[in-house]
Tab-separated table of C-alpha atoms and ligand atoms in Angstrom:
chain	number	residue	atom	x	y	z
H	10	MET	CA	0.000	0.000	0.000
H	11	LEU	CA	1.129	3.556	-0.747
H	12	SER	CA	0.050	6.284	1.686
H	13	ILE	CA	0.331	9.822	0.311
H	14	VAL	CA	0.906	12.042	3.335
H	15	SER	CA	0.748	15.850	3.307
H	16	THR	CA	3.205	17.621	5.604
H	17	PRO	CA	3.273	21.255	6.843
H	18	ILE	CA	4.245	24.147	4.532
H	19	GLY	CA	6.013	25.977	7.351
H	20	ASN	CA	4.229	25.644	10.666
H	21	LEU	CA	4.924	22.178	12.073
H	22	GLY	CA	1.699	22.404	14.089
H	23	ASP	CA	-0.167	21.771	10.840
H	24	ILE	CA	0.723	18.056	10.727
H	25	THR	CA	-2.404	15.909	11.199
H	26	HIS	CA	-2.958	13.037	13.675
H	27	ARG	CA	-3.448	10.628	10.774
H	28	ALA	CA	-0.172	11.792	9.197
H	29	ILE	CA	1.738	11.080	12.436
H	30	GLU	CA	0.120	7.657	12.898
H	31	THR	CA	0.827	6.700	9.291
H	32	LEU	CA	4.457	7.865	9.450
H	33	LYS	CA	4.904	5.782	12.631
H	34	LYS	CA	3.458	2.546	11.296
H	35	CYS	CA	4.836	2.472	7.710
H	36	ASP	CA	7.796	0.320	6.626
H	37	ALA	CA	9.674	3.139	4.824
H	38	ILE	CA	9.246	6.751	3.673
H	39	VAL	CA	9.815	7.992	0.121
H	40	CYS	CA	10.864	11.656	0.347
H	41	GLU	CA	12.620	14.465	-1.539
H	42	ASP	CA	15.425	15.641	0.755
H	43	THR	CA	16.179	13.046	3.444
H	44	ARG	CA	17.494	15.809	5.757
H	45	VAL	CA	14.183	17.719	5.600
H	46	THR	CA	12.112	14.592	6.303
H	47	GLY	CA	14.612	13.470	8.956
H	48	GLN	CA	14.078	16.772	10.801
H	49	LEU	CA	10.297	16.358	10.636
H	50	LEU	CA	10.549	12.819	12.062
H	51	GLN	CA	12.819	14.070	14.817
H	52	HIS	CA	10.340	16.848	15.676
H	53	LEU	CA	7.570	14.237	15.851
H	54	ASN	CA	9.691	11.920	18.017
H	55	ILE	CA	9.410	9.152	15.442
H	56	GLY	CA	12.371	6.805	15.772
H	57	LYS	CA	14.601	5.607	12.957
H	58	LYS	CA	12.820	4.927	9.663
H	59	GLU	CA	14.168	3.825	6.315
H	60	LEU	CA	14.161	6.884	4.006
H	61	ILE	CA	14.160	6.371	0.219
H	62	SER	CA	15.058	9.566	-1.634
H	63	PHE	CA	13.157	10.537	-4.773
H	64	HIS	CA	13.667	14.106	-5.927
H	65	GLY	CA	13.605	16.210	-9.083
H	66	ASN	CA	16.951	14.914	-10.334
H	67	THR	CA	16.292	11.255	-9.561
H	68	ASP	CA	16.378	8.850	-12.491
H	69	PRO	CA	12.641	8.280	-13.263
H	70	GLY	CA	13.465	4.533	-13.343
H	71	LYS	CA	13.762	4.747	-9.556
H	72	ALA	CA	9.987	5.125	-9.433
H	73	ASP	CA	9.809	1.549	-10.755
H	74	VAL	CA	12.165	0.374	-7.998
H	75	ILE	CA	9.796	1.991	-5.496
H	76	VAL	CA	6.820	0.272	-7.131
H	77	ASN	CA	8.672	-3.051	-6.761
H	78	HIS	CA	8.976	-2.405	-3.010
H	79	LEU	CA	5.188	-1.855	-2.960
H	80	LYS	CA	4.514	-5.003	-4.997
H	81	SER	CA	6.531	-7.019	-2.483
H	82	GLY	CA	3.951	-6.032	0.152
H	83	ARG	CA	5.758	-3.173	1.902
H	84	HIS	CA	3.758	-0.222	3.225
H	85	LEU	CA	5.420	2.963	1.931
H	86	VAL	CA	4.601	6.574	2.739
H	87	LEU	CA	5.236	9.284	0.139
H	88	VAL	CA	5.949	12.807	1.426
H	89	SER	CA	7.357	15.998	-0.152
H	90	ASP	CA	9.664	18.493	1.502
H	91	ALA	CA	6.489	20.481	2.228
H	92	GLY	CA	2.787	20.334	1.482
H	93	THR	CA	0.924	17.819	-0.622
H	94	PRO	CA	2.926	15.286	-2.654
H	95	GLY	CA	2.511	15.620	-6.420
H	96	ILE	CA	1.549	19.314	-6.331
H	97	SER	CA	4.449	20.868	-8.292
H	98	ASP	CA	6.916	18.351	-6.882
H	99	PRO	CA	8.369	15.001	-8.027
H	100	GLY	CA	5.851	12.824	-6.150
H	101	TYR	CA	3.695	12.625	-9.270
H	102	ALA	CA	5.989	10.074	-10.952
H	103	VAL	CA	5.705	7.674	-8.008
H	104	ILE	CA	1.931	8.089	-7.643
H	105	SER	CA	1.186	7.566	-11.353
H	106	ARG	CA	3.351	4.435	-11.588
H	107	ALA	CA	1.896	2.975	-8.390
H	108	ALA	CA	-1.656	3.637	-9.645
H	109	ALA	CA	-0.849	2.046	-13.023
H	110	ALA	CA	0.546	-1.022	-11.227
H	111	GLY	CA	-2.714	-1.448	-9.295
H	112	ILE	CA	-1.148	-0.717	-5.891
H	113	PRO	CA	-3.744	0.350	-3.280
H	114	ILE	CA	-3.324	4.086	-2.587
H	115	GLU	CA	-4.638	6.085	0.366
H	116	VAL	CA	-4.335	9.849	0.949
H	117	ILE	CA	-3.786	11.607	4.239
H	118	PRO	CA	-4.617	15.189	3.216
H	119	GLY	CA	-3.252	18.355	4.772
H	120	ALA	CA	-1.532	21.589	3.804
H	121	ALA	CA	-0.968	22.800	0.243
H	122	ALA	CA	0.363	26.307	-0.364
H	123	PHE	CA	-2.036	27.137	-3.194
H	124	LEU	CA	-5.103	26.235	-1.100
H	125	ALA	CA	-3.961	28.324	1.860
H	126	ALA	CA	-3.250	31.265	-0.485
H	127	LEU	CA	-6.608	30.977	-2.234
H	128	SER	CA	-8.617	30.758	0.961
H	129	GLY	CA	-6.882	33.812	2.457
H	130	SER	CA	-6.952	35.802	-0.774
H	131	GLY	CA	-10.499	37.093	-0.466
H	132	LEU	CA	-10.881	36.553	-4.232
H	133	PRO	CA	-13.634	34.367	-5.780
H	134	ILE	CA	-12.527	30.753	-5.434
H	135	ASN	CA	-15.518	28.621	-6.338
H	136	GLN	CA	-13.633	28.143	-9.587
H	137	PHE	CA	-9.897	28.617	-10.085
H	138	VAL	CA	-7.025	27.587	-12.357
H	139	TYR	CA	-3.861	26.240	-10.721
H	140	LEU	CA	-0.821	26.789	-12.935
H	141	GLY	CA	2.035	25.720	-10.636
H	142	PHE	CA	5.347	27.282	-11.732
H	143	LEU	CA	5.145	29.190	-15.020
H	144	PRO	CA	7.372	27.800	-17.785
H	145	LEU	CA	10.728	29.602	-17.862
H	146	LYS	CA	10.988	29.957	-21.643
H	147	LYS	CA	8.789	28.108	-24.136
H	148	GLY	CA	5.156	29.197	-23.939
H	149	ARG	CA	5.714	31.600	-21.043
H	150	LYS	CA	4.727	34.805	-22.859
H	151	THR	CA	1.670	33.240	-24.524
H	152	LEU	CA	0.504	31.799	-21.207
H	153	ILE	CA	0.814	35.134	-19.375
H	154	GLU	CA	-0.969	36.889	-22.281
H	155	SER	CA	-3.817	34.366	-21.954
H	156	PHE	CA	-4.527	35.646	-18.408
H	157	LYS	CA	-6.272	38.620	-20.093
H	158	ASN	CA	-9.271	36.432	-20.935
H	159	GLU	CA	-9.268	34.050	-17.956
H	160	GLU	CA	-12.584	34.366	-16.154
H	161	ARG	CA	-11.555	32.174	-13.222
H	162	THR	CA	-9.153	33.110	-10.436
H	163	ILE	CA	-5.578	32.123	-11.334
H	164	VAL	CA	-3.108	30.768	-8.772
H	165	LEU	CA	0.577	30.138	-9.405
H	166	TYR	CA	3.813	29.393	-7.557
H	167	GLU	CA	6.945	31.482	-7.825
H	168	SER	CA	10.448	31.255	-6.404
H	169	VAL	CA	12.260	34.025	-4.614
H	170	HIS	CA	14.617	34.390	-7.604
H	171	ARG	CA	11.888	35.146	-10.130
H	172	ILE	CA	9.069	36.789	-8.158
H	173	GLU	CA	9.930	40.348	-9.263
H	174	ARG	CA	10.322	39.420	-12.934
H	175	THR	CA	7.067	37.426	-12.982
H	176	LEU	CA	5.037	40.185	-11.333
H	177	MET	CA	6.501	42.725	-13.798
H	178	GLU	CA	5.542	40.512	-16.749
H	179	ILE	CA	1.990	40.070	-15.415
H	180	ALA	CA	1.702	43.863	-14.908
H	181	GLU	CA	2.792	44.462	-18.502
H	182	ALA	CA	0.537	41.791	-20.057
H	183	LEU	CA	-2.565	42.953	-18.135
H	184	LYS	CA	-1.925	46.693	-18.283
H	185	ASP	CA	-5.332	47.274	-19.909
H	186	GLN	CA	-7.016	45.848	-16.754
H	187	PRO	CA	-5.517	48.104	-14.037
H	188	ASP	CA	-8.273	47.421	-11.463
H	189	ARG	CA	-7.940	43.639	-11.624
H	190	PRO	CA	-7.038	42.394	-8.122
H	191	VAL	CA	-3.805	40.523	-7.356
H	192	VAL	CA	-2.871	38.970	-4.009
H	193	ILE	CA	0.669	37.872	-3.214
H	194	ALA	CA	0.798	35.362	-0.341
H	195	ARG	CA	4.244	35.129	1.234
H	196	GLU	CA	5.625	32.775	3.890
H	197	LEU	CA	2.248	31.159	4.584
H	198	THR	CA	1.836	29.666	8.089
H	199	LYS	CA	5.284	31.015	9.097
H	200	MET	CA	6.280	33.863	11.399
H	201	HIS	CA	6.399	36.425	8.580
H	202	GLU	CA	3.213	35.351	6.773
H	203	GLU	CA	1.712	38.190	4.756
H	204	PHE	CA	-0.964	38.786	2.134
H	205	VAL	CA	-0.106	41.727	-0.128
H	206	ARG	CA	-3.451	42.808	-1.638
H	207	THR	CA	-3.016	44.966	-4.692
H	208	THR	CA	-4.131	45.557	-8.297
H	209	VAL	CA	-2.547	45.116	-11.706
H	210	GLY	CA	-2.131	48.920	-11.899
H	211	GLN	CA	-0.002	48.905	-8.714
H	212	LEU	CA	1.791	45.660	-9.445
H	213	ALA	CA	5.017	47.050	-10.940
H	214	THR	CA	5.560	49.221	-7.845
H	215	VAL	CA	4.688	46.341	-5.507
H	216	ALA	CA	7.061	44.051	-7.443
H	217	SER	CA	10.002	46.372	-6.921
H	218	GLU	CA	9.220	46.921	-3.225
H	219	ILE	CA	8.083	43.477	-2.035
H	220	THR	CA	10.330	41.695	0.493
H	221	LYS	CA	12.283	39.303	-1.694
H	222	LYS	CA	12.678	36.576	0.884
H	223	GLY	CA	10.808	33.350	1.449
H	224	GLU	CA	8.206	31.536	-0.602
H	225	PHE	CA	5.433	33.025	-2.729
H	226	VAL	CA	2.038	32.200	-4.187
H	227	VAL	CA	0.471	34.686	-6.631
H	228	VAL	CA	-3.334	34.868	-6.944
H	229	ILE	CA	-4.925	36.906	-9.759
H	230	GLY	CA	-8.634	37.706	-9.707
H	231	PRO	CA	-10.886	36.796	-12.671
H	232	ALA	CA	-10.898	38.985	-15.795
J	22	SAM	N1	3.884	20.443	-2.703
J	22	SAM	C1	3.851	21.827	-2.284
J	22	SAM	C2	2.395	22.230	-1.970
J	22	SAM	O1	1.588	21.348	-1.684
J	22	SAM	O2	2.084	23.422	-1.954
J	22	SAM	C3	4.491	22.760	-3.298
J	22	SAM	C4	5.917	22.427	-3.615
J	22	SAM	S1	6.673	23.536	-4.723
J	22	SAM	C5	8.191	22.658	-5.015
J	22	SAM	C6	7.263	24.850	-3.695
J	22	SAM	C7	6.509	26.168	-3.952
J	22	SAM	O3	5.291	26.173	-3.209
J	22	SAM	C8	7.272	27.407	-3.472
J	22	SAM	O4	8.187	27.873	-4.460
J	22	SAM	C9	6.147	28.399	-3.278
J	22	SAM	O5	5.727	28.970	-4.498
J	22	SAM	C10	5.031	27.476	-2.746
J	22	SAM	N2	5.078	27.430	-1.265
J	22	SAM	C11	5.423	26.380	-0.493
J	22	SAM	N3	5.334	26.702	0.810
J	22	SAM	C12	4.927	27.993	0.867
J	22	SAM	C13	4.653	28.901	1.920
J	22	SAM	N4	4.808	28.555	3.200
J	22	SAM	N5	4.236	30.158	1.610
J	22	SAM	C14	4.079	30.535	0.318
J	22	SAM	N6	4.334	29.706	-0.721
J	22	SAM	C15	4.743	28.461	-0.460
């Protein structure tokens, strides 16, 4: 059996009871960075566990090795460094191969940065489009241009290195819609959590002034 376990996105208090129980009873944990997961286990007072690393640079063939562990009857847990496995992280490859191999899968839900950002954004969220990280080159401009006609709220992830550039590009592409709301959620659930509530018209100024530290989710209201 494969248990997909969400872990906190910053505040360790956000781990669930089911997540702790499942981490305790499993045979091994598939994770991104073994140091990050090791620290979480230490915080939870969970003794030594076998950790199997599977991260962005791992040979995709390793997913098959993990599926072989599952086929042999082992109970594995899949976690990411933070949040929900498979949401813009390498967990997807393991989950899709396990599903294709007919392995029983259970989910232990919890934090995901895009959900926390959406719910705190104050923007309409009955319908939304999750875009993850924007492509760096191919298709990037066309995708950002397409925001002009998107009638659902858009939510995307951005790294500290590119947040200013991305906000500038959104401001330029949507300059004909200056009143359209934008919310930048930074450091969610952590000590310096903030929601910067602004508009496309103000976005270039906000982009140059925003604290360029930590992790970011960008939420853009509907056209
Ligand atoms: N699996 C994770 C999830 O469920 O949200 C996302 C992993 S993705 C590799 C990392 C990105 O998620 C960061 O670059 C940032 O955009 C967003 N993120 C993660 N934690 C965050 C936080 N505490 N505050 C704001 N954004 C966060």
